[in-house]
Coordinates of C-alpha atoms in Angstrom, one line a residue:
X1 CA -81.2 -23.9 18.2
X2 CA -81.4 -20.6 16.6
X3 CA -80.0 -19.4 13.2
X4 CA -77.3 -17.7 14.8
X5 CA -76.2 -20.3 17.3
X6 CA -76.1 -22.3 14.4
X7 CA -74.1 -20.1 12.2
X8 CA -71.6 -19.5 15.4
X9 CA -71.1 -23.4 15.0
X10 CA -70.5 -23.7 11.7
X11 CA -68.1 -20.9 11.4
X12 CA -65.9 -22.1 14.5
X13 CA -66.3 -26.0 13.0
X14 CA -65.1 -23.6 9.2
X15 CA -62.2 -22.1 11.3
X16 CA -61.2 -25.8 13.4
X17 CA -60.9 -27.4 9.7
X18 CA -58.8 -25.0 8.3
X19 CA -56.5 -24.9 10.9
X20 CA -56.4 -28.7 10.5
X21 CA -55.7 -28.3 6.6
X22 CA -52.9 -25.6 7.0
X23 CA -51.3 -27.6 10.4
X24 CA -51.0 -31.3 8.0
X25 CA -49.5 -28.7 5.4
X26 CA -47.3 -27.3 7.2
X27 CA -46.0 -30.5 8.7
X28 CA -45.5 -32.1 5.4
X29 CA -42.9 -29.2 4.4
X30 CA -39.5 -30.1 4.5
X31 CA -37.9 -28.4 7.4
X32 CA -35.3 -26.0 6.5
X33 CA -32.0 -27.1 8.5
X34 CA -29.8 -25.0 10.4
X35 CA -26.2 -25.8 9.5
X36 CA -23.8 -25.5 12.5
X37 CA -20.9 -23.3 12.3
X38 CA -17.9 -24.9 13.4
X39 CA -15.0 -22.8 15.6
X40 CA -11.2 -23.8 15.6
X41 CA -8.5 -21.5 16.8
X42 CA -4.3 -23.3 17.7
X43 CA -1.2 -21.7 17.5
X44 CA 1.1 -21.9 14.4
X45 CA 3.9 -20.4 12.6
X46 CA 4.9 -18.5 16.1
X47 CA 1.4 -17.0 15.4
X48 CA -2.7 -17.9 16.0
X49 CA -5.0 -19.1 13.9
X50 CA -8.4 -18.9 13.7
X51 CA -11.3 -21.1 11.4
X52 CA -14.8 -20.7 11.2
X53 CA -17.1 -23.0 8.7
X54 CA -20.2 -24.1 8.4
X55 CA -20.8 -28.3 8.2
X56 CA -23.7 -30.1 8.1
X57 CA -21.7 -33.0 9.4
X58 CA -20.4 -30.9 12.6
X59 CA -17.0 -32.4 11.6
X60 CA -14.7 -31.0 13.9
X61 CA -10.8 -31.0 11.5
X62 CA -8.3 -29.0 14.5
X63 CA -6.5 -32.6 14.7
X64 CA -5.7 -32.3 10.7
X65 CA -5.5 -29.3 9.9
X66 CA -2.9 -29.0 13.0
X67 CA -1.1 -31.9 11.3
X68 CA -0.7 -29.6 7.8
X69 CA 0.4 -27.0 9.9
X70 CA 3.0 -28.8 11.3
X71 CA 4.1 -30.7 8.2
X72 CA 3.9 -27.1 6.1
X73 CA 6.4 -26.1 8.9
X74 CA 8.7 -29.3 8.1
X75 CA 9.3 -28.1 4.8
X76 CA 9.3 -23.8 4.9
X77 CA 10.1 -22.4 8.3
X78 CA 13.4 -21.2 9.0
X79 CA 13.1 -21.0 12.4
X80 CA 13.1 -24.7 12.1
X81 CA 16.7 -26.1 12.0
X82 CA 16.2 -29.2 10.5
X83 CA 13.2 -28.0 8.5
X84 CA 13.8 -28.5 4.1
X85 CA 14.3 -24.7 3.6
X86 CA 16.9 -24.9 6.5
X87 CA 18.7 -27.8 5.0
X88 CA 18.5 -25.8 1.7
X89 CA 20.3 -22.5 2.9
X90 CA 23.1 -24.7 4.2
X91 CA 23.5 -26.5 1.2
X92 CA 24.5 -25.8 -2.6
X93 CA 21.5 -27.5 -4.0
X94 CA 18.5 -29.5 -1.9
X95 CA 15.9 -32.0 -3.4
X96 CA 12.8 -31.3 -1.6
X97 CA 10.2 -34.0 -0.9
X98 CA 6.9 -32.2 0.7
X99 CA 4.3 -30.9 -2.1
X100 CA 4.8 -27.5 -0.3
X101 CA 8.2 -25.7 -1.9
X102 CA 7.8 -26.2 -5.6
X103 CA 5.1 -23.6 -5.7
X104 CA 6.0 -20.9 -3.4
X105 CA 9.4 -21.5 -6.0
X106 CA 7.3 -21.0 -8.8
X107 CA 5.0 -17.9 -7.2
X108 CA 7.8 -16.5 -6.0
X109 CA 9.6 -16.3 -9.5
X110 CA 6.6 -14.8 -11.1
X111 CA 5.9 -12.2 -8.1
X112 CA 10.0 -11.6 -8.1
X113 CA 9.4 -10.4 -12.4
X114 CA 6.2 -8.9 -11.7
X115 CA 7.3 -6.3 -9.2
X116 CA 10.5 -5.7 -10.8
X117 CA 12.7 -7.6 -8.1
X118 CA 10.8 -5.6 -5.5
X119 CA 9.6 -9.3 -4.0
X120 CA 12.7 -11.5 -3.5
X121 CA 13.1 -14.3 -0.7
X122 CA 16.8 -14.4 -1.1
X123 CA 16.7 -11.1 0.8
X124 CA 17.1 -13.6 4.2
X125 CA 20.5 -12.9 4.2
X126 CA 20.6 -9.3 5.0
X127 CA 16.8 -10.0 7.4
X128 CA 19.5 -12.2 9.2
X129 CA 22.0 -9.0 9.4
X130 CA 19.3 -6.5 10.2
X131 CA 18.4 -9.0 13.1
X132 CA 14.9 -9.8 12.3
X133 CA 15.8 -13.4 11.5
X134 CA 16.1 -16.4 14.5
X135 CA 19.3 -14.5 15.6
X136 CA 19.7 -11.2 16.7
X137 CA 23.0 -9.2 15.8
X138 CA 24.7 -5.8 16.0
X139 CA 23.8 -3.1 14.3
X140 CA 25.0 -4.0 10.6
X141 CA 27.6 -1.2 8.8
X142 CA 27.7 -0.3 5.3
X143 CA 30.7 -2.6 4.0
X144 CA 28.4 -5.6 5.7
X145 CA 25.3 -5.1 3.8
X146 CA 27.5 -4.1 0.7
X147 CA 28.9 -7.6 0.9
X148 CA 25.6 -9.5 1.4
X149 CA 23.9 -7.4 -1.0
X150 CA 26.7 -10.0 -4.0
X151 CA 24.7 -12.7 -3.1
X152 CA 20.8 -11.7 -2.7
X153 CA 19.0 -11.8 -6.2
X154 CA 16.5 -14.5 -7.2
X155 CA 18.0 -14.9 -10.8
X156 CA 21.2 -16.8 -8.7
X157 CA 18.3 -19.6 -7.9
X158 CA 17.6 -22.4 -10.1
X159 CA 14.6 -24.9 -9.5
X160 CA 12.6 -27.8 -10.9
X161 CA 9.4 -29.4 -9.8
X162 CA 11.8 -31.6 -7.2
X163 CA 15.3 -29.7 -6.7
X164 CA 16.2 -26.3 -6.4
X165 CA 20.0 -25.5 -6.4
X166 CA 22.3 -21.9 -5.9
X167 CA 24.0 -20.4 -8.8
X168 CA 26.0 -18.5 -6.0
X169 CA 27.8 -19.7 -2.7
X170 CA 25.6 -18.3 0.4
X171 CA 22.7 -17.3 -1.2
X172 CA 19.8 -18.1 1.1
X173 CA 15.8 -18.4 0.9
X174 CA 13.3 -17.0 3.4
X175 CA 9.7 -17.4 2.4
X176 CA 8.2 -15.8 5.7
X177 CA 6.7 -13.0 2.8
X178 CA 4.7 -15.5 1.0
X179 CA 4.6 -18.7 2.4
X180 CA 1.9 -17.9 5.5
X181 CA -0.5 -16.7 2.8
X182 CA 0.2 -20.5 1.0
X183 CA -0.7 -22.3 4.5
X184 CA -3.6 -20.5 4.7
X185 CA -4.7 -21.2 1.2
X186 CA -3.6 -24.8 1.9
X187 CA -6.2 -25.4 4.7
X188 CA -8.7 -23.7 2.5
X189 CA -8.0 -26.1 -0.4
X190 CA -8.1 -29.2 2.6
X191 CA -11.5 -27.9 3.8
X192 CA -13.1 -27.7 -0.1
X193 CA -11.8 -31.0 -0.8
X194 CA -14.3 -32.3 2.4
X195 CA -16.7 -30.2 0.6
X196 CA -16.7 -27.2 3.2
X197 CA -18.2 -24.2 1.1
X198 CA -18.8 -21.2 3.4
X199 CA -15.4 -20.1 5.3
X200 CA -12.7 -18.1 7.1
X201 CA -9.6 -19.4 7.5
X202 CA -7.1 -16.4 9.5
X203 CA -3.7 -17.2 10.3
X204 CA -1.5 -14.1 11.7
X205 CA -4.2 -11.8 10.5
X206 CA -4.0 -12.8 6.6
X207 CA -6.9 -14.5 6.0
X208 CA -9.2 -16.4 2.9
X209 CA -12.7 -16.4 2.5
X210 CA -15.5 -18.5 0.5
X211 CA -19.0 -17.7 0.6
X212 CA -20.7 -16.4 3.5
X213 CA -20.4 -16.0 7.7
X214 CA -23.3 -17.1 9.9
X215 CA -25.4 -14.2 9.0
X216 CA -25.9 -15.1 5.8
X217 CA -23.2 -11.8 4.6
X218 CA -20.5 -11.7 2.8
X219 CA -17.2 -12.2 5.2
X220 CA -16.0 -8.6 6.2
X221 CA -12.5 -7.9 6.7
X222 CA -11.2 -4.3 9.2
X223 CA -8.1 -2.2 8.6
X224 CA -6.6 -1.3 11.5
X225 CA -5.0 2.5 11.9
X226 CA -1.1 1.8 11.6
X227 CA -1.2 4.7 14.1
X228 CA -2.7 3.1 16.8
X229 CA -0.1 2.9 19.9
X230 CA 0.8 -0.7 21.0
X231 CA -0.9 -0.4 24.1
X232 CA -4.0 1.1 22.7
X233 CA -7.0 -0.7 21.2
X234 CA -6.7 -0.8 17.4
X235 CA -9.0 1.5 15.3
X236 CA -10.6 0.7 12.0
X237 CA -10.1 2.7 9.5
X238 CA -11.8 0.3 6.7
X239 CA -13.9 -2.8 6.4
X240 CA -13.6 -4.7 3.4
X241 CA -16.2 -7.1 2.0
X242 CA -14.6 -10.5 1.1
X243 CA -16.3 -12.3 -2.1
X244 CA -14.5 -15.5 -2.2
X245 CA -11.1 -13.9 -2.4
X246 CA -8.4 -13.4 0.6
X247 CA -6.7 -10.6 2.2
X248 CA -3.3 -9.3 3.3
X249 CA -1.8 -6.8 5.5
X250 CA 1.7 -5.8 5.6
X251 CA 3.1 -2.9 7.3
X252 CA 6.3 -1.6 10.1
X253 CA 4.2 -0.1 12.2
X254 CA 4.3 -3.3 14.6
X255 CA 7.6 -5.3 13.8
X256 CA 10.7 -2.7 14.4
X257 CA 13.7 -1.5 16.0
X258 CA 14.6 2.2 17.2
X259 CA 18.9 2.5 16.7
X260 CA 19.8 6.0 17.7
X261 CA 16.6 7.1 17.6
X262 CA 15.7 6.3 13.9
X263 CA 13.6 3.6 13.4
X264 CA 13.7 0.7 11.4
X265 CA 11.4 -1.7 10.2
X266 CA 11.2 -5.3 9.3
X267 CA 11.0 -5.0 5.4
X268 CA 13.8 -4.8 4.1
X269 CA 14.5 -3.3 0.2
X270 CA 16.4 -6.1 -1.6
X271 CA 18.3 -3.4 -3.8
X272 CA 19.2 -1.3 -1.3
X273 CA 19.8 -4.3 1.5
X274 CA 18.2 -1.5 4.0
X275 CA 15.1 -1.3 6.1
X276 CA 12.4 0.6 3.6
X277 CA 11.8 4.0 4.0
X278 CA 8.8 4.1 1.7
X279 CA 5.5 6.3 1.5
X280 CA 3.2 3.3 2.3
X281 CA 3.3 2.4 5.9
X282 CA 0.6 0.0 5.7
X283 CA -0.2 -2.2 2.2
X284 CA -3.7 -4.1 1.8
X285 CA -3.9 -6.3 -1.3
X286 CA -7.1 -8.7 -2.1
X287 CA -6.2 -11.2 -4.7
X288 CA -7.9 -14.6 -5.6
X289 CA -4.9 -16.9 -3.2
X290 CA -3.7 -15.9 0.1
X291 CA -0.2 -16.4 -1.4
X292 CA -0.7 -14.0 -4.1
X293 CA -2.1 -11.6 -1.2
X294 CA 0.8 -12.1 1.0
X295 CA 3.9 -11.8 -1.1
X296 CA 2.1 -8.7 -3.2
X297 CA 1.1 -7.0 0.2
X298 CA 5.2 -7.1 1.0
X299 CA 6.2 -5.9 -2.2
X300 CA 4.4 -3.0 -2.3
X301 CA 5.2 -2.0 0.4
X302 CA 9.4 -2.0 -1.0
X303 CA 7.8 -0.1 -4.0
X304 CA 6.3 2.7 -3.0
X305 CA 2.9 3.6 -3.6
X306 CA 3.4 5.4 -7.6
X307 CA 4.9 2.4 -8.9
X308 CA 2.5 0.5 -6.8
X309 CA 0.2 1.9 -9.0
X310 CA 1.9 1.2 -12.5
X311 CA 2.0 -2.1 -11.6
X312 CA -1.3 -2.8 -9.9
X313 CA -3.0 -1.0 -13.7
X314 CA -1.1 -4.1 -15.3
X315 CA -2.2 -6.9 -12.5
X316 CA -6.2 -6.6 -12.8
X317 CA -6.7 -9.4 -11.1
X318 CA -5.6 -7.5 -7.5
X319 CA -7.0 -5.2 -5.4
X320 CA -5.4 -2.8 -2.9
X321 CA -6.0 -0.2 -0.5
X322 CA -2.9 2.0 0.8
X323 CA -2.3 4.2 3.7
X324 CA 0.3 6.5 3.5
X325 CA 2.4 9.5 3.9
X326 CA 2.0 12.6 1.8
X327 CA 4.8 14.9 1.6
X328 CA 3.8 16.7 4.7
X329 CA 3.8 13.5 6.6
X330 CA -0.2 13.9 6.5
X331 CA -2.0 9.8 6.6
X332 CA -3.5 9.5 3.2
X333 CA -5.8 6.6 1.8
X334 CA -5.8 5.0 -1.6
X335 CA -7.5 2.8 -3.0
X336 CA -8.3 0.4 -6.2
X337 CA -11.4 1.7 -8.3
X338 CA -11.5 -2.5 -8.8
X339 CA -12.6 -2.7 -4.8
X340 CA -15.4 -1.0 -5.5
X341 CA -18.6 -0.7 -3.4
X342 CA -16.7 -3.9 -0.9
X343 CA -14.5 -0.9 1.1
X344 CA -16.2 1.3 3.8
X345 CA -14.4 4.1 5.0

């Protein structure tokens, strides 16, 4: 055998060995696992939600997380008749038993001071009168919401950590402003206690976040264009990038009536007891808790976008993005230096 035929040998016995080496290596690595990514959508709250999480269990919760729904509903809905914020409005005082009402109470209060009175859930009475409660009614007149207008004003509620009573007769609670947000933040908390870390929980289009979606990214979040026709596909006017925080979107570009031809929409202005007519037509607030992002989202939009921005220089710990209407009726955009490089226009 020739020098080279040997060499030939040698080199493919060299390249067979190494192979070998880097092969055992390889196998003794520990394999990376893919976590599954678990899907659950229902209906709640006259509304969808949707969940996505990552589990390396491939627990699947829909049967209790449905059950928190439900229970959540028990205690806050007032399209519920027999539900504790039903029994409540009926009642002078009501001693609550679920873990749900004492803090949307105790938000609620802070929110209500925060934004001046802008954010108030005793406004139910006059959503009732304006027809956008479980009822619908006649047109209301002046002398109507005059008189309803005596008894709407958080200051005529009183509350501890088990009963919450009326300081006035007929005063009334509605929570639909705040308490979705909670829910929301509630199956978040359920999910982190079973030690779920990356998530999206969406109910109704509000939505919280925690770490990152299946690609490895931070959740992100589109604005639709409160212009879009009803019939129409939706257009994006932003995406925002969700860091562990949640998002809401309030607006009357979807919820109205048209009353000789004016429109009105389903906020209502607790001062005034009528439908807003306010600059912002759509209000997007990111804050740390979906409740926070919820009732903040509706109050803004009873503000108005200036002193929107008085109060949002005083409450760091929100962000927002605006669209609304200049003085020419022209779509403007504004947003929150705090949101940063997490907003594409």
């Amino acid at each position: 055998m020739n020098n080279r035929k040997k060499n030939s040998i040698y080199s493919l016995i060299l390249i067979a060995a190494v192979a070998i080496i880097w092969f055992y290596r390889d196998s003794q690595k520990p394999k990376t696992k893919e976590v599954p990514y678990i899907y659950i959508s229902g209906e709640a709250q006259g509304t969808t939600y949707n969940i996505t999480y990552s589990d390396d269990e491939n627990r699947n919760f829909k049967q209790e997380i449905d059950s928190i729904l439900n229970q959540f509903d028990l205690s806050l809905s007032t399209y519920i008749k027999n539900s504790e914020i039903a029994k409540f409005n009926k009642a002078d005082s009501f001693q609550f038993k679920s873990p749900y009402f004492y803090p949307v109470l105790e938000k609620s209060k802070e929110i209500h001071e925060a934004s001046n009175g802008a954010f108030d859930p005793t406004v139910y009475p006059l959503i009732e009168a304006w027809g956008f409660g479980p009822e619908k009614v006649d047109f209301p007149d002046s002398s109507r919401i005059e008189e309803i207008k005596a008894y709407v004003g958080f200051e005529y509620i009183n509350f501890t950590r088990q009963k919450v009573l009326k300081e006035k007769d007929k005063v009334s609670l509605d929570f639909n402003a705040i308490a979705q947000g909670y829910s929301i933040d509630v199956i978040f908390d359920f999910l982190k206690s079973k030690n779920v870390q990356d998530m999206m929980v969406e109910l109704g289009g509000e939505l919280r976040v925690s770490g990152k979606n299946e690609n490895g990214d931070l959740w992100s979040i589109g604005i639709d264009d409160p212009k879009t026709e009803a019939d129409q596909q939706a257009k994006r006017v932003a995406i925002i990038k969700l860091d562990n925080e949640a998002i809401s979107t309030s607006g009357n570009y979807r919820k109205f009536f048209v009353y000789e031809g004016k429109k009105y929409g389903h906020s209502i202005n607790p001062k005034t007891g009528y439908p807003i007519q306010r600059d912002i037509i759509s209000s997007t607030v990111v804050a740390p808790s979906c409740m926070e992002a919820d009732a903040w989202s509706t109050a803004f939009m009873v503000t108005g976008l200036e002193q929107a921005k008085e109060i949002l220089s005083q409450q760091d710990h929100l962000k927002a993005f605006f669209i609304y209407e200049d003085a020419d009726g022209e779509l403007q955009q504004y947003t929150t230096e705090n949101l940063g490089g997490n907003i594409i226009l």
